[in-house]
């Protein structure tokens, strides 16, 4: 009976250890979440973006100023702003408890107000762990004209 009890306790402890590694915020899950945002942007998928971006999300534009989540989603739905390519590289992920900063190089192209665009950016996505999952709170962009830079 003692042996069975020991095995049961060990199984519970091992299950807890295994779950602890997958249920909380990690740098790997933050990077995967950030990749999901890039894929949703490239697909112009406002439903997916609506799930990934916090309700009070903003983008601080490389052009100056900022736009809110609903403005961006509406512009994509209306075809005012579309993406044809979103390629990110050289990610740098920093985890601070339930906050992750994902800084990376982005090559983004598409159409904005009927004009094509193709830009290189350095961007930082601020992710917050809420309710067992990541949510993007803010994206900050800056132009990057040096292709060999680390961002």
Coordinates of C-alpha atoms in Angstrom, one line a residue, residues 29-136:
X29 CA 5.6 31.0 -26.4
X30 CA 6.0 34.8 -26.8
X31 CA 7.9 34.3 -30.0
X32 CA 5.4 31.8 -31.4
X33 CA 2.6 34.3 -30.5
X34 CA 4.4 37.1 -32.3
X35 CA 4.7 34.8 -35.3
X36 CA 1.0 34.3 -35.2
X37 CA 0.5 38.1 -35.4
X38 CA 2.8 38.3 -38.5
X39 CA 0.9 35.4 -40.2
X40 CA -2.5 37.1 -39.5
X41 CA -1.2 40.4 -40.8
X42 CA 0.1 38.8 -44.0
X43 CA -3.3 37.1 -44.5
X44 CA -5.1 40.3 -43.7
X45 CA -7.1 38.2 -41.2
X46 CA -8.9 40.6 -39.0
X47 CA -10.7 37.8 -37.1
X48 CA -7.4 36.4 -36.0
X49 CA -5.9 39.8 -35.3
X50 CA -8.9 40.7 -33.2
X51 CA -8.1 37.7 -31.0
X52 CA -4.4 38.5 -30.8
X53 CA -4.5 42.2 -30.1
X54 CA -5.7 43.6 -26.8
X55 CA -8.8 45.8 -26.9
X56 CA -6.7 48.8 -26.1
X57 CA -3.8 47.9 -28.4
X58 CA -2.0 50.6 -30.3
X59 CA 0.7 50.8 -33.0
X60 CA 3.2 53.6 -32.7
X61 CA 4.0 54.2 -36.3
X62 CA 7.4 54.8 -37.9
X63 CA 5.8 57.8 -39.6
X64 CA 4.9 59.3 -36.2
X65 CA 1.7 59.1 -34.2
X66 CA -0.3 56.1 -33.3
X67 CA -3.4 54.2 -34.3
X68 CA -5.7 52.0 -32.2
X69 CA -6.7 48.4 -32.7
X70 CA -10.2 49.1 -34.1
X71 CA -8.8 51.7 -36.6
X72 CA -6.3 49.2 -37.9
X73 CA -8.9 46.4 -38.1
X74 CA -11.4 48.6 -39.9
X75 CA -8.7 49.8 -42.4
X76 CA -7.8 46.2 -43.2
X77 CA -11.5 45.1 -43.6
X78 CA -12.1 48.1 -45.9
X79 CA -9.1 47.3 -48.1
X80 CA -7.5 50.7 -47.2
X81 CA -4.5 48.9 -45.8
X82 CA -3.4 45.4 -46.9
X83 CA -0.3 43.3 -46.6
X84 CA 1.2 41.2 -49.3
X85 CA 4.3 40.2 -47.3
X86 CA 5.3 40.3 -43.7
X87 CA 8.7 38.7 -43.0
X88 CA 10.3 39.0 -39.6
X89 CA 13.9 38.0 -38.6
X90 CA 16.5 38.3 -36.0
X91 CA 14.1 38.2 -33.0
X92 CA 15.2 39.2 -29.6
X93 CA 12.9 38.1 -26.8
X94 CA 13.1 39.4 -23.3
X95 CA 10.7 38.1 -20.6
X96 CA 9.9 40.1 -17.5
X97 CA 7.5 38.1 -15.5
X98 CA 4.2 38.3 -17.4
X99 CA 5.5 40.9 -19.9
X100 CA 7.5 40.0 -23.0
X101 CA 9.3 42.4 -25.4
X102 CA 9.8 40.9 -28.8
X103 CA 12.2 43.1 -30.9
X104 CA 12.8 42.1 -34.5
X105 CA 13.5 43.1 -38.0
X106 CA 10.5 43.3 -40.3
X107 CA 10.2 43.5 -44.0
X108 CA 6.6 44.5 -44.8
X109 CA 5.0 45.2 -48.1
X110 CA 1.4 45.9 -49.3
X111 CA -0.9 48.6 -50.3
X112 CA -2.0 51.6 -48.3
X113 CA -4.5 54.1 -49.7
X114 CA -4.1 52.6 -53.1
X115 CA -0.3 53.1 -53.1
X116 CA 2.2 50.2 -52.8
X117 CA 4.7 50.2 -50.0
X118 CA 7.8 48.2 -49.1
X119 CA 9.5 49.0 -45.9
X120 CA 12.2 47.7 -43.6
X121 CA 11.5 48.2 -39.9
X122 CA 12.7 47.5 -36.5
X123 CA 9.7 46.7 -34.4
X124 CA 9.1 45.9 -30.8
X125 CA 5.9 44.1 -29.7
X126 CA 4.9 44.4 -26.0
X127 CA 3.0 41.3 -25.0
X128 CA 1.2 40.7 -21.7
X129 CA 0.3 37.3 -20.3
X130 CA -3.5 37.4 -19.4
X131 CA -5.8 34.6 -18.6
X132 CA -3.3 31.9 -19.6
X133 CA -2.3 33.4 -23.0
X134 CA -0.4 36.3 -24.6
X135 CA -2.1 39.5 -25.8
X136 CA -0.3 42.2 -27.8

